[in-house]
Amino acid sequence: MDIQIGRGKTARRAYGFDEIALVPGARTLDPKLADTRWSIGGIDREIPIIASAMDSVVDVGMAVQLSKLGALGVLNLEGVQTRYADPHPVLDRIASVGATEFVPLMQELYSQPIKPELIEKRIGEIKQQGGIAAVSGTPVAAMKYGQIAAKAGAELFLIQATVVSTAHLSPDTDPSGASVPLDLAKFCEEMPIPVVLGNCVTYDVTMNLLKAGAAGIMVGIGPGAACTSRGVLGVGVPQATAVADCAAARDDFYHQTGTYIPVIADGGLITGGDICKCIACGADAVMIGSPFARAQEAPGRGFHWGMATPSPILPRGTRIRVGTTGTLKQILRGPAQLDDGTHNLLGALQTSMGTLGAKDIKEMQQVEVVIAPSLLTEGKVYQKAQQLGMGK
Amino acid sequence: MDIQIGRGKTARRAYGFDEIALVPGARTLDPKLADTRWSIGGIDREIPIIASAMDSVVDVGMAVQLSKLGALGVLNLEGVQTRYADPHPVLDRIASVGATEFVPLMQELYSQPIKPELIEKRIGEIKQQGGIAAVSGTPVAAMKYGQIAAKAGAELFLIQATVVSTAHLSPDTDPSGASVPLDLAKFCEEMPIPVVLGNCVTYDVTMNLLKAGAAGIMVGIGPGAACTSRGVLGVGVPQATAVADCAAARDDFYHQTGTYIPVIADGGLITGGDICKCIACGADAVMIGSPFARAQEAPGRGFHWGMATPSPILPRGTRIRVGTTGTLKQILRGPAQLDDGTHNLLGALQTSMGTLGAKDIKEMQQVEVVIAPSLLTEGKVYQKAQQLGMGK
Amino acid sequence: MDIQIGRGKTARRAYGFDEIALVPGARTLDPKLADTRWSIGGIDREIPIIASAMDSVVDVGMAVQLSKLGALGVLNLEGVQTRYADPHPVLDRIASVGATEFVPLMQELYSQPIKPELIEKRIGEIKQQGGIAAVSGTPVAAMKYGQIAAKAGAELFLIQATVVSTAHLSPDTDPSGASVPLDLAKFCEEMPIPVVLGNCVTYDVTMNLLKAGAAGIMVGIGPGAACTSRGVLGVGVPQATAVADCAAARDDFYHQTGTYIPVIADGGLITGGDICKCIACGADAVMIGSPFARAQEAPGRGFHWGMATPSPILPRGTRIRVGTTGTLKQILRGPAQLDDGTHNLLGALQTSMGTLGAKDIKEMQQVEVVIAPSLLTEGKVYQKAQQLGMGK
Amino acid sequence: MDIQIGRGKTARRAYGFDEIALVPGARTLDPKLADTRWSIGGIDREIPIIASAMDSVVDVGMAVQLSKLGALGVLNLEGVQTRYADPHPVLDRIASVGATEFVPLMQELYSQPIKPELIEKRIGEIKQQGGIAAVSGTPVAAMKYGQIAAKAGAELFLIQATVVSTAHLSPDTDPSGASVPLDLAKFCEEMPIPVVLGNCVTYDVTMNLLKAGAAGIMVGIGPGAACTSRGVLGVGVPQATAVADCAAARDDFYHQTGTYIPVIADGGLITGGDICKCIACGADAVMIGSPFARAQEAPGRGFHWGMATPSPILPRGTRIRVGTTGTLKQILRGPAQLDDGTHNLLGALQTSMGTLGAKDIKEMQQVEVVIAPSLLTEGKVYQKAQQLGMGK
């Protein structure tokens, strides 16, 4: 398996979703029979798709709508929603500035403090309108606001860091050399609601997080469209490999403990095909941002940006103009008005499952995969030129 | 052979036509000696090229012309030709709308019902003008219109689904758990004319379809220019691998039964080189769409689109402006006026066979292949820039 | 070595020059010490570079200049120089037509017959001006004009076909089933001057051609900038592999017979780096077209096109506007005015040999090679954008 | 390990930084704890980044500022700074000419002789302003000006050639066949200050240079943005492999001798991620040019060019308009105003080390690497189109 990069340095080849495709087998299935249900922290959902905890994707209205449509949306506790009583003018400004003013504006806007009372208010609004209140924070925010969110009625808490680990060295390390500012196991135990942990990309870290009491595992470092971790930090693992590795830990943990904890692929997914391939690599569900940022209801007003962007010292992630292509319902359940795989994501998943003969998510995780790079070849460029009307 | 994508998930590397090339051996042949004949369902043809059952490619006139030129064209029983007594104004509208109105227009136009009397009419017209009447439908259409088409004089019936299988689970499954809305074996047996089945991409499914009585096997899922199955559904197998696998099933079936059933590569082929490479991987013939959509006689009026486009819930496929580059005769038999491999497809095949020393299709299936990705390298971009007059 | 494309179809991975690079070792050399001399058919040359037998590259003046500069140019016996007493207005027309009129014009211009007296005249002109008269023709032209050229004073005859073989089946085959319109061995024997044969890409064919009496072997099918064999015919082998294979045959033939016959890489070479990599894979010399088409003295007037373009039934090759970048002397021996590797090709070879510590061509054939694809990566695109002043 | 390119020609696969990524493990670290210190020739530095000895990057002011910020800048002894008493008008001219006039202008400007008194003057200016005086020259310049520079107070001397070796054959070779115009071992011994040697790319050459007395090893041939060695000469080794190989020699030399000599990756690095990946492959530090050429203080005035450009006979390297994006302090230590990885390089390295749980450079050299090509795939192009606002 190991390939030698140079003397004394070996590496594994990792695969991304652009490099694989799914192979139809000997059985097909009526898409209506495709059962896409899954469950996380005791919450049953029809659609294995979660909207990312990003300011351009989820606000109170989106969280409520996503819940009602059978999916789930996660509110970021450290974004504009909990810093500003009225986030609308703030989002208007973000959508209106030019490219060069964007990073400084974000750094300014996110220097406003987070207000605990707004955390309570947003959670209350979601629940009041009949939505599922799932919220997300970094480890620091989890320590500060975890209990507040739980008391306010949150049903699911996601701790999301670019990279999460159970062993974190910090300047405040105790004399024994042990860690840690946030003891994830202790946090999971003390929280009255299920805690989802991420992001990770390896078998070992997944296993550690599972043992720490995670109710779900977020998988994905560095692959996303609105994330430049790989360029800035050199860090990242292609998603097909990361998902397969982490799913293997989930399965082994299940065999050892009898507890099945879902694995959620997060980052870099744009089309229905990407979602299908994620599940085929072992994911139980996916978290997506940019496809939902294109909904009419999205708070981003046709823009999408990463949550590392406002970093005062090392901003990462770019604001992308994704445009607005339809309603949230069209994007999630169709009918599609676009033919590029970004509308009717549930329909795409069901049709793919039907094509592949997979009755449910567990069967979809077992379908045959081929390595089939969709590289830009001369032929592809020729085709593309034809599509653009540039053929001779 | 198996490559590990991640723990517990292995995959085979599959190859597309952009990744291979053909190697001249120790013998060459005068192209005039290259024998390209093949046979399907008792119909002998000089040219192993079939025009796709697509509204932009085949209407009555095209089917007739293709027959007379030594090839074959397939009329789609579920397109505009059988929904509209006069399809011309419909095709004019498709060619005239803008990109954003295209999908909704297609969804509207294809909501018109299929008229059995138009099926009979079109088949009659083809035969009356001396053409071979080959028609195509989905499994649903096959059940509804198969006998009608046969009685009207059709000589070949193609059942084409994105993915076809002999085991299909549907909500109407009988209590025993057995299938099926369309029993392919029963259909083949009951139809008075030969039935071609597809599309498939694996050895096992090919073998199942052969045992079900197929008179030909269509190979290809997800590789086509006007098809976005891979983006929307994640599904697809690169054609070189799919063709080789399915051809192996054909050969094994022949050794077991003595019956030789041709394998037809369908999807993603644009140039003469693509056709040659398909046959070198084991195909007996190819089905192509976009090269014929560029004929002056093509119904698409310089446009080309996939037959999944009109789907009311999950449209796939894009309308491509392919332009009109010459007559059908020029495209099929030359003389070529373009030097890019899209004119004189028969001449290209014969010249390639001559270059490779292959006397007939069976020998062409055995020529040596190398893996030689035509990836976009810096050097290629430099060359391309030179060609576009952008060299320094 | 063999990779499975699909069941029953295996292939070797072949490499192109864009995929390799040369590795400096433990010794360097003053470039002035780099000895680039080589010999073909008894003709000693200082520079291992031959100008292609193409109408855009070599006329009488170019052949003479190339000889005087230490290189070699080959006049095509089937181009405009031997069809027109005054080729200048013909070349003016080729340079002035638009892209769509190009192929028909070429087909018209090349329908003029070849005039034996012009063959004699051109050869005489080259020799009179002190040049080496090397000429080239297809097998058909070789039969017709070989003796005429030899008598007129040609010193080297190249038989060049897209693909050449010692076993060619034609309709005129004699009753015994044996071949051949042109018996290469017989031709080599009967010609009073050395005969170079090509093009080929495999060990076996090279060995056959060597046994037939070749004074040089041209290697390269399908890799060239002005050649679209791969797109039109699917045929081609990447050059690094082809050159290495054919060079192995040369070495084995030398060990068996004591006769050393040079291998000349032909096609797809643009920069000094390409030439260096060719020799490092085993070539003794290279034949190049487009770099010379950019000379002020070139007959192409800033354009370059392949000799398969005029084919009346299956034209291949595109006219490329390469521009005019300097004098032939600058391109071949410098000083360079461009920094992209297309000026001072001899200087580039000597500098590369110095860098790699190779004292002569035989040592250069042994330098270490790495597989290092210069693929277009995101990083490369970023760099390129910076170069174009598009960086943020 | 060896791959067959063709018969008798094998090659190793070499990897570049675009093809790898770093994998977070089971431990994370507060970035504040990341210790980035390193040492070269007895000089301790906080930041393992050296500014390239290029005219567009380092002048007296840059060298001083870089020293004060914890990094290092190297002054080129053969550039405009030592040819012109007042280099400002010269740099103005370079920044103002058009692309076609650039190479001839450079050839003219660099034909001015190097003035020993300017070498002394520049070194004096750097030291007077509190900077570390590190200077660089080719082997020829080292012989001529090495002692002058040392006497003037230089603290570090870099001998940099495109390719350096301990065995160089030149026309002045003595009768015994031994070398050498510059005996590196003798030079290192006689110089009163530490001597850094490069560039090299292999284990063996690194070992030779270490034995010759190098105080540091520069690694990198052919990978840089402003260097076209690979195109012009065919020479180059992708950096991940080169760095790993040379670092292995450093480690073996350390185990044999107890002396630890740092390896510095030079060429092709643009972002913080590139720097992180270099160190993860084994480098102790990096040398970078283009990121610093973008500083307001840079002498290049928003342009960047290679030092091989002025070659009178074989110019290589292109002038790139890199623009000016911030102060040197922002680029090196932040805060970043850009989110693309070119600002706050130290912060990026510390954040990456924190993410990967690496406490110091030695631990960073051991982090897990995956092969994960960031090739341009169709998906990536789609994402990029979205970012550019071209999504539908």
Short mmCIF file of C-alpha atoms in Angstrom, two decimals, chain B residues 392, chain C residues 338-340 383-390, chain D residues 54-56 90-106 109-110 225-228 290 293 299-310 315-323:
data_model
loop_
_atom_site.label_atom_id
_atom_site.label_comp_id
_atom_site.label_asym_id
_atom_site.label_seq_id
_atom_site.Cartn_x
_atom_site.Cartn_y
_atom_site.Cartn_z
CA LYS B 392 4.83 34.41 -28.22
CA LEU C 338 13.35 34.01 -26.03
CA ASP C 339 13.48 32.36 -22.64
CA ASP C 340 11.00 29.56 -23.33
CA GLN C 383 1.33 30.28 -10.99
CA LYS C 384 0.21 30.78 -14.55
CA ALA C 385 -2.41 33.26 -13.44
CA GLN C 386 0.30 35.14 -11.60
CA GLN C 387 2.47 35.16 -14.70
CA LEU C 388 -0.38 36.60 -16.68
CA GLY C 389 -0.81 39.32 -14.09
CA MET C 390 -4.10 37.88 -12.92
CA MET D 54 17.19 37.36 -6.50
CA ASP D 55 17.22 40.96 -7.65
CA SER D 56 13.45 41.20 -7.42
CA VAL D 90 17.88 50.07 -13.25
CA LEU D 91 15.05 48.38 -11.37
CA ASP D 92 12.67 51.06 -12.63
CA ARG D 93 13.61 50.23 -16.20
CA ILE D 94 13.12 46.50 -15.65
CA ALA D 95 9.65 47.16 -14.26
CA SER D 96 8.66 49.45 -17.11
CA VAL D 97 9.61 47.64 -20.34
CA GLY D 98 7.22 45.51 -22.34
CA ALA D 99 7.39 41.75 -22.52
CA THR D 100 9.29 41.57 -25.81
CA GLU D 101 11.97 44.05 -24.71
CA PHE D 102 12.52 42.32 -21.40
CA VAL D 103 15.11 39.67 -22.30
CA PRO D 104 17.32 41.98 -24.40
CA LEU D 105 17.17 44.67 -21.67
CA MET D 106 18.21 42.14 -19.03
CA LEU D 109 21.87 45.50 -17.96
CA TYR D 110 23.74 42.45 -16.71
CA ALA D 225 7.67 29.53 -11.00
CA ALA D 226 10.29 31.94 -12.31
CA CYS D 227 12.54 29.19 -13.64
CA THR D 228 12.12 27.27 -16.86
CA SER D 290 7.82 35.14 -5.33
CA ALA D 293 8.55 39.80 -4.37
CA PRO D 299 13.04 45.80 -4.99
CA GLY D 300 11.12 44.16 -7.86
CA ARG D 301 8.35 46.80 -7.85
CA GLY D 302 5.65 44.16 -8.23
CA PHE D 303 7.66 42.05 -10.68
CA HIS D 304 9.67 38.88 -10.18
CA TRP D 305 12.24 37.27 -12.45
CA GLY D 306 14.79 34.48 -12.33
CA MET D 307 18.52 35.05 -12.14
CA ALA D 308 19.13 32.93 -15.26
CA THR D 309 17.16 35.42 -17.33
CA PRO D 310 20.08 37.68 -18.23
CA PRO D 315 18.19 33.03 -21.11
CA ARG D 316 15.79 31.13 -18.91
CA GLY D 317 13.08 32.35 -16.60
CA THR D 318 10.27 34.73 -17.23
CA ARG D 319 9.41 38.07 -15.67
CA ILE D 320 6.19 37.65 -13.76
CA ARG D 321 3.98 40.50 -12.63
CA VAL D 322 3.25 39.32 -9.11
CA GLY D 323 1.77 42.58 -7.85
#
